[in-house]
Structures are given as structure tokens and as C-alpha cells.
């Protein structure tokens, strides 16, 4: 049986400055998520959500009532940079920010490296049972980037070259460790 894994990128609050870590969604982002929902028969599908507030709020706005919080799908751990803006970090320690952006194994913030995130997401995908069927998950942008690299067997240095807008959908289909990637339409309900 083919596993059909659909990853939906969490909504994002518009107009707020970018900060490392989790942020709650504003009413505009919730309206966008509700508008993006579309009906589809998912009675046999398993629904997961990453543990961040924005992922849980997005899943709820999409109308996903029964979801399983999956810790393996959590966002990148930003350590000491949690809650700070990239500009704040660059102003205090530009060398560390540059190292993190160019070396996928660097974790100058004391959190998780991009390489660690990519390995964690790939391991979760590979652990999905062959008979999982349809699997849906609302996740953060970094998790979709990591999944795309895994499916394409792309080098981890490509992480920053994958652009994933809020509410984008990507589908990974596969079996026996072989995955295919398809960028999709708006999220499903």
C-alpha cells in the first residue's frame, strides 16, 4: 500500500516581526486558514499536528477536530534565540547567526541544528508503517523543508533554498522507503 502523507504549513500572523520560536495566530491568519479549508474524504486518514500553538490553531481553523500531537514534527529548537528576532541576534552576534545559516550542523544558539531537524523528520517519515494509508499533518515551515530534502535526497545545505509559504500543502507519497514529492493546492479539511 502507498502512504499518502500530506503536510500543511501552519498559518502565519501577518505584519508581525519575525521571531524565532512559537507565536500565536492573529484573527486574520485564522480567517485565512478557515478560508483555505476544503472538504475531502479523510475518514480513514490519520491527522497529526506539531506541538506549536500556531500549528494547533491552524488545524482547528481547518476543522480538524481529532488530531494527535506528534513531538517528532515539532519546529526547530532555537535554544537561547527563542523569542528573539534575527535582527536582534545579528546585532549581538553576527558570526553565530552566519554560522547557523551556512553550516547545517551548527547550533550556536544551544538548540537544534538544521541537520538534526532534517534527520528527525526523515526518521519519522521512514517510521510510518507501509499500511498507514492517508496521513495528514499541520507542521511548521522548517519541517516541510526538512521533509522535502528527505524525499529528494537533497543535501542539507539546500534547506534555506526551499520556500514554503503559510498554508502551503505538500504531498509525499511512497512505500518501502521510496518517496515522491508533489506541491499541492490549498490545505484540506
PDB file of C-alpha atoms in Angstrom:
ATOM      1  CA  UNK A   1       0.000   0.000   0.000  1.00  0.00           C
ATOM      2  CA  UNK A   2       1.186   3.517  -0.773  1.00  0.00           C
ATOM      3  CA  UNK A   3       1.462   6.000   2.087  1.00  0.00           C
ATOM      4  CA  UNK A   4      -0.002   9.378   1.154  1.00  0.00           C
ATOM      5  CA  UNK A   5       1.459  11.968   3.534  1.00  0.00           C
ATOM      6  CA  UNK A   6       0.079  15.498   3.207  1.00  0.00           C
ATOM      7  CA  UNK A   7       1.946  18.212   5.099  1.00  0.00           C
ATOM      8  CA  UNK A   8       0.202  21.558   5.562  1.00  0.00           C
ATOM      9  CA  UNK A   9       2.266  24.576   6.591  1.00  0.00           C
ATOM     10  CA  UNK A  10       0.869  26.441   9.580  1.00  0.00           C
ATOM     11  CA  UNK A  11      -0.734  29.826   9.055  1.00  0.00           C
ATOM     12  CA  UNK A  12       1.280  32.910   9.960  1.00  0.00           C
ATOM     13  CA  UNK A  13       0.277  36.180  11.552  1.00  0.00           C
ATOM     14  CA  UNK A  14       0.630  38.972   9.014  1.00  0.00           C
ATOM     15  CA  UNK A  15       2.560  42.120   9.732  1.00  0.00           C
ATOM     16  CA  UNK A  16       4.305  40.861  12.859  1.00  0.00           C
ATOM     17  CA  UNK A  17       8.054  40.907  13.036  1.00  0.00           C
ATOM     18  CA  UNK A  18       9.665  37.522  12.573  1.00  0.00           C
ATOM     19  CA  UNK A  19      10.747  35.890  15.818  1.00  0.00           C
ATOM     20  CA  UNK A  20      12.448  32.583  16.469  1.00  0.00           C
ATOM     21  CA  UNK A  21      10.011  30.176  18.070  1.00  0.00           C
ATOM     22  CA  UNK A  22       6.289  29.767  18.502  1.00  0.00           C
ATOM     23  CA  UNK A  23       3.787  32.578  18.135  1.00  0.00           C
ATOM     24  CA  UNK A  24       0.013  32.623  18.381  1.00  0.00           C
ATOM     25  CA  UNK A  25      -2.028  33.413  15.291  1.00  0.00           C
ATOM     26  CA  UNK A  26      -3.985  36.608  14.923  1.00  0.00           C
ATOM     27  CA  UNK A  27      -7.597  36.744  13.698  1.00  0.00           C
ATOM     28  CA  UNK A  28      -6.513  37.461  10.117  1.00  0.00           C
ATOM     29  CA  UNK A  29      -4.363  34.325   9.968  1.00  0.00           C
ATOM     30  CA  UNK A  30      -7.183  32.246  11.449  1.00  0.00           C
ATOM     31  CA  UNK A  31      -9.615  33.606   8.829  1.00  0.00           C
ATOM     32  CA  UNK A  32      -7.148  32.697   6.073  1.00  0.00           C
ATOM     33  CA  UNK A  33      -6.834  29.165   7.443  1.00  0.00           C
ATOM     34  CA  UNK A  34     -10.613  28.763   7.660  1.00  0.00           C
ATOM     35  CA  UNK A  35     -10.944  30.030   4.076  1.00  0.00           C
ATOM     36  CA  UNK A  36      -8.275  27.591   2.853  1.00  0.00           C
ATOM     37  CA  UNK A  37     -10.092  24.541   4.209  1.00  0.00           C
ATOM     38  CA  UNK A  38     -11.709  22.334   1.604  1.00  0.00           C
ATOM     39  CA  UNK A  39     -13.749  19.184   2.071  1.00  0.00           C
ATOM     40  CA  UNK A  40     -12.242  15.825   1.230  1.00  0.00           C
ATOM     41  CA  UNK A  41     -12.973  12.294   2.358  1.00  0.00           C
ATOM     42  CA  UNK A  42     -10.396  11.638   5.084  1.00  0.00           C
ATOM     43  CA  UNK A  43     -12.385   9.196   7.201  1.00  0.00           C
ATOM     44  CA  UNK A  44      -9.547   6.678   7.100  1.00  0.00           C
ATOM     45  CA  UNK A  45      -6.759   9.226   7.375  1.00  0.00           C
ATOM     46  CA  UNK A  46      -4.671   9.855  10.465  1.00  0.00           C
ATOM     47  CA  UNK A  47      -4.245  13.507  11.426  1.00  0.00           C
ATOM     48  CA  UNK A  48      -1.203  14.835  13.232  1.00  0.00           C
ATOM     49  CA  UNK A  49      -0.272  18.287  14.414  1.00  0.00           C
ATOM     50  CA  UNK A  50       3.047  19.695  15.559  1.00  0.00           C
ATOM     51  CA  UNK A  51       3.011  20.875  19.196  1.00  0.00           C
ATOM     52  CA  UNK A  52       3.314  24.619  18.458  1.00  0.00           C
ATOM     53  CA  UNK A  53       0.407  26.971  19.143  1.00  0.00           C
ATOM     54  CA  UNK A  54       0.273  28.115  15.524  1.00  0.00           C
ATOM     55  CA  UNK A  55       0.051  24.515  14.254  1.00  0.00           C
ATOM     56  CA  UNK A  56      -2.691  23.585  16.708  1.00  0.00           C
ATOM     57  CA  UNK A  57      -4.605  26.785  15.909  1.00  0.00           C
ATOM     58  CA  UNK A  58      -4.231  26.139  12.161  1.00  0.00           C
ATOM     59  CA  UNK A  59      -5.515  22.567  12.481  1.00  0.00           C
ATOM     60  CA  UNK A  60      -8.501  23.789  14.467  1.00  0.00           C
ATOM     61  CA  UNK A  61      -9.225  26.524  11.908  1.00  0.00           C
ATOM     62  CA  UNK A  62      -9.075  23.907   9.142  1.00  0.00           C
ATOM     63  CA  UNK A  63     -11.760  21.979  11.005  1.00  0.00           C
ATOM     64  CA  UNK A  64      -9.544  19.136  12.153  1.00  0.00           C
ATOM     65  CA  UNK A  65     -11.270  18.005  15.338  1.00  0.00           C
ATOM     66  CA  UNK A  66      -9.401  14.825  16.136  1.00  0.00           C
ATOM     67  CA  UNK A  67      -5.640  15.192  15.877  1.00  0.00           C
ATOM     68  CA  UNK A  68      -2.650  13.595  17.514  1.00  0.00           C
ATOM     69  CA  UNK A  69       0.095  15.928  18.719  1.00  0.00           C
ATOM     70  CA  UNK A  70       3.318  14.481  17.304  1.00  0.00           C
ATOM     71  CA  UNK A  71       6.507  15.665  19.070  1.00  0.00           C
ATOM     72  CA  UNK A  72       8.719  14.418  16.210  1.00  0.00           C
ATOM     73  CA  UNK A  73       7.098  17.047  13.981  1.00  0.00           C
ATOM     74  CA  UNK A  74       7.999  19.955  16.282  1.00  0.00           C
ATOM     75  CA  UNK A  75       9.670  23.071  14.921  1.00  0.00           C
ATOM     76  CA  UNK A  76      13.398  23.671  15.111  1.00  0.00           C
ATOM     77  CA  UNK A  77      14.563  24.183  18.722  1.00  0.00           C
ATOM     78  CA  UNK A  78      16.070  27.668  18.754  1.00  0.00           C
ATOM     79  CA  UNK A  79      17.650  27.431  22.213  1.00  0.00           C
ATOM     80  CA  UNK A  80      18.800  30.829  23.553  1.00  0.00           C
ATOM     81  CA  UNK A  81      17.410  32.586  20.469  1.00  0.00           C
ATOM     82  CA  UNK A  82      13.834  31.586  21.299  1.00  0.00           C
ATOM     83  CA  UNK A  83      11.550  34.637  21.107  1.00  0.00           C
ATOM     84  CA  UNK A  84      14.210  36.894  19.603  1.00  0.00           C
ATOM     85  CA  UNK A  85      14.256  38.420  16.124  1.00  0.00           C
ATOM     86  CA  UNK A  86      17.001  37.560  13.627  1.00  0.00           C
ATOM     87  CA  UNK A  87      17.943  41.257  13.668  1.00  0.00           C
ATOM     88  CA  UNK A  88      18.458  41.174  17.445  1.00  0.00           C
ATOM     89  CA  UNK A  89      20.680  38.112  17.172  1.00  0.00           C
ATOM     90  CA  UNK A  90      22.614  39.588  14.222  1.00  0.00           C
ATOM     91  CA  UNK A  91      23.188  42.791  16.169  1.00  0.00           C
ATOM     92  CA  UNK A  92      24.677  40.955  19.136  1.00  0.00           C
ATOM     93  CA  UNK A  93      26.404  38.005  17.497  1.00  0.00           C
ATOM     94  CA  UNK A  94      26.515  38.183  13.697  1.00  0.00           C
ATOM     95  CA  UNK A  95      29.124  35.425  13.429  1.00  0.00           C
ATOM     96  CA  UNK A  96      26.871  32.921  15.205  1.00  0.00           C
ATOM     97  CA  UNK A  97      23.869  33.767  13.036  1.00  0.00           C
ATOM     98  CA  UNK A  98      26.014  33.480   9.897  1.00  0.00           C
ATOM     99  CA  UNK A  99      27.373  30.106  11.051  1.00  0.00           C
ATOM    100  CA  UNK A 100      23.854  28.811  11.707  1.00  0.00           C
ATOM    101  CA  UNK A 101      22.668  29.977   8.259  1.00  0.00           C
ATOM    102  CA  UNK A 102      25.601  28.419   6.389  1.00  0.00           C
ATOM    103  CA  UNK A 103      26.555  25.281   8.351  1.00  0.00           C
ATOM    104  CA  UNK A 104      23.639  22.839   8.737  1.00  0.00           C
ATOM    105  CA  UNK A 105      25.363  21.155  11.693  1.00  0.00           C
ATOM    106  CA  UNK A 106      25.897  24.407  13.626  1.00  0.00           C
ATOM    107  CA  UNK A 107      23.771  25.142  16.684  1.00  0.00           C
ATOM    108  CA  UNK A 108      25.347  28.265  18.220  1.00  0.00           C
ATOM    109  CA  UNK A 109      22.054  29.021  19.979  1.00  0.00           C
ATOM    110  CA  UNK A 110      22.358  25.847  22.053  1.00  0.00           C
ATOM    111  CA  UNK A 111      19.279  24.321  20.449  1.00  0.00           C
ATOM    112  CA  UNK A 112      18.941  22.025  17.472  1.00  0.00           C
ATOM    113  CA  UNK A 113      20.922  22.191  14.242  1.00  0.00           C
ATOM    114  CA  UNK A 114      19.220  22.165  10.857  1.00  0.00           C
ATOM    115  CA  UNK A 115      20.887  18.793  10.229  1.00  0.00           C
ATOM    116  CA  UNK A 116      19.369  17.390  13.434  1.00  0.00           C
ATOM    117  CA  UNK A 117      15.925  18.617  12.369  1.00  0.00           C
ATOM    118  CA  UNK A 118      16.286  17.036   8.923  1.00  0.00           C
ATOM    119  CA  UNK A 119      17.343  13.692  10.396  1.00  0.00           C
ATOM    120  CA  UNK A 120      14.448  13.762  12.909  1.00  0.00           C
ATOM    121  CA  UNK A 121      11.827  14.450  10.235  1.00  0.00           C
ATOM    122  CA  UNK A 122      13.280  11.844   7.855  1.00  0.00           C
ATOM    123  CA  UNK A 123      13.260   9.239  10.648  1.00  0.00           C
ATOM    124  CA  UNK A 124       9.592   9.994  11.432  1.00  0.00           C
ATOM    125  CA  UNK A 125       8.656   9.625   7.766  1.00  0.00           C
ATOM    126  CA  UNK A 126      10.537   6.362   7.415  1.00  0.00           C
ATOM    127  CA  UNK A 127       8.869   5.009  10.556  1.00  0.00           C
ATOM    128  CA  UNK A 128       5.384   5.416   9.063  1.00  0.00           C
ATOM    129  CA  UNK A 129       4.036   1.898   8.532  1.00  0.00           C
ATOM    130  CA  UNK A 130       3.554   0.752   4.938  1.00  0.00           C
ATOM    131  CA  UNK A 131      -0.164   0.338   5.627  1.00  0.00           C
ATOM    132  CA  UNK A 132      -0.577   3.868   7.090  1.00  0.00           C
ATOM    133  CA  UNK A 133      -2.644   4.936   4.074  1.00  0.00           C
ATOM    134  CA  UNK A 134      -3.563   8.614   4.204  1.00  0.00           C
ATOM    135  CA  UNK A 135      -1.680  10.702   6.766  1.00  0.00           C
ATOM    136  CA  UNK A 136      -2.230  14.442   7.251  1.00  0.00           C
ATOM    137  CA  UNK A 137      -0.167  16.813   9.387  1.00  0.00           C
ATOM    138  CA  UNK A 138      -0.088  20.539  10.132  1.00  0.00           C
ATOM    139  CA  UNK A 139       3.537  21.477  10.705  1.00  0.00           C
ATOM    140  CA  UNK A 140       5.882  24.447  10.747  1.00  0.00           C
ATOM    141  CA  UNK A 141       7.737  25.630   7.654  1.00  0.00           C
ATOM    142  CA  UNK A 142      11.053  24.124   8.758  1.00  0.00           C
ATOM    143  CA  UNK A 143       9.507  20.640   8.988  1.00  0.00           C
ATOM    144  CA  UNK A 144       8.215  20.847   5.411  1.00  0.00           C
ATOM    145  CA  UNK A 145      11.645  21.999   4.253  1.00  0.00           C
ATOM    146  CA  UNK A 146      13.224  19.016   6.005  1.00  0.00           C
ATOM    147  CA  UNK A 147      10.664  16.592   4.529  1.00  0.00           C
ATOM    148  CA  UNK A 148      11.250  17.939   1.013  1.00  0.00           C
ATOM    149  CA  UNK A 149      15.010  17.459   1.357  1.00  0.00           C
ATOM    150  CA  UNK A 150      14.491  13.920   2.613  1.00  0.00           C
ATOM    151  CA  UNK A 151      12.165  12.966  -0.241  1.00  0.00           C
ATOM    152  CA  UNK A 152      14.504  14.435  -2.855  1.00  0.00           C
ATOM    153  CA  UNK A 153      17.670  13.116  -1.188  1.00  0.00           C
ATOM    154  CA  UNK A 154      18.894  16.698  -1.430  1.00  0.00           C
ATOM    155  CA  UNK A 155      21.873  17.887   0.582  1.00  0.00           C
ATOM    156  CA  UNK A 156      21.060  19.522   3.909  1.00  0.00           C
ATOM    157  CA  UNK A 157      22.823  22.667   2.658  1.00  0.00           C
ATOM    158  CA  UNK A 158      19.717  23.156   0.443  1.00  0.00           C
ATOM    159  CA  UNK A 159      17.478  23.743   3.484  1.00  0.00           C
ATOM    160  CA  UNK A 160      17.387  27.551   3.129  1.00  0.00           C
ATOM    161  CA  UNK A 161      16.567  27.278  -0.603  1.00  0.00           C
ATOM    162  CA  UNK A 162      13.152  25.724  -0.017  1.00  0.00           C
ATOM    163  CA  UNK A 163      10.482  28.401   0.314  1.00  0.00           C
ATOM    164  CA  UNK A 164       7.243  27.282   1.961  1.00  0.00           C
ATOM    165  CA  UNK A 165       4.510  29.902   2.282  1.00  0.00           C
ATOM    166  CA  UNK A 166       1.918  29.749   5.057  1.00  0.00           C
ATOM    167  CA  UNK A 167      -0.910  27.289   4.354  1.00  0.00           C
ATOM    168  CA  UNK A 168       1.029  25.643   1.511  1.00  0.00           C
ATOM    169  CA  UNK A 169       0.432  21.944   1.066  1.00  0.00           C
ATOM    170  CA  UNK A 170       2.979  19.340   0.023  1.00  0.00           C
ATOM    171  CA  UNK A 171       2.223  15.700  -0.567  1.00  0.00           C
ATOM    172  CA  UNK A 172       4.718  12.898  -0.142  1.00  0.00           C
ATOM    173  CA  UNK A 173       3.702   9.526  -1.498  1.00  0.00           C
ATOM    174  CA  UNK A 174       5.701   6.386  -1.137  1.00  0.00           C
ATOM    175  CA  UNK A 175       6.228   2.889   0.036  1.00  0.00           C
ATOM    176  CA  UNK A 176       9.199   0.827   1.188  1.00  0.00           C
ATOM    177  CA  UNK A 177      11.326   3.908   1.811  1.00  0.00           C
ATOM    178  CA  UNK A 178      10.843   5.436  -1.651  1.00  0.00           C
ATOM    179  CA  UNK A 179       9.088   8.798  -1.623  1.00  0.00           C
ATOM    180  CA  UNK A 180       7.789  11.151  -4.304  1.00  0.00           C
ATOM    181  CA  UNK A 181       7.029  14.832  -3.807  1.00  0.00           C
ATOM    182  CA  UNK A 182       4.120  16.888  -5.132  1.00  0.00           C
ATOM    183  CA  UNK A 183       3.358  20.524  -4.306  1.00  0.00           C
ATOM    184  CA  UNK A 184      -0.367  20.827  -3.850  1.00  0.00           C
ATOM    185  CA  UNK A 185      -3.269  23.156  -3.682  1.00  0.00           C
ATOM    186  CA  UNK A 186      -4.698  24.801  -0.553  1.00  0.00           C
ATOM    187  CA  UNK A 187      -4.969  22.742   2.649  1.00  0.00           C
ATOM    188  CA  UNK A 188      -7.622  20.103   3.114  1.00  0.00           C
ATOM    189  CA  UNK A 189     -10.200  19.861   5.845  1.00  0.00           C
TER     190      UNK A 189
END
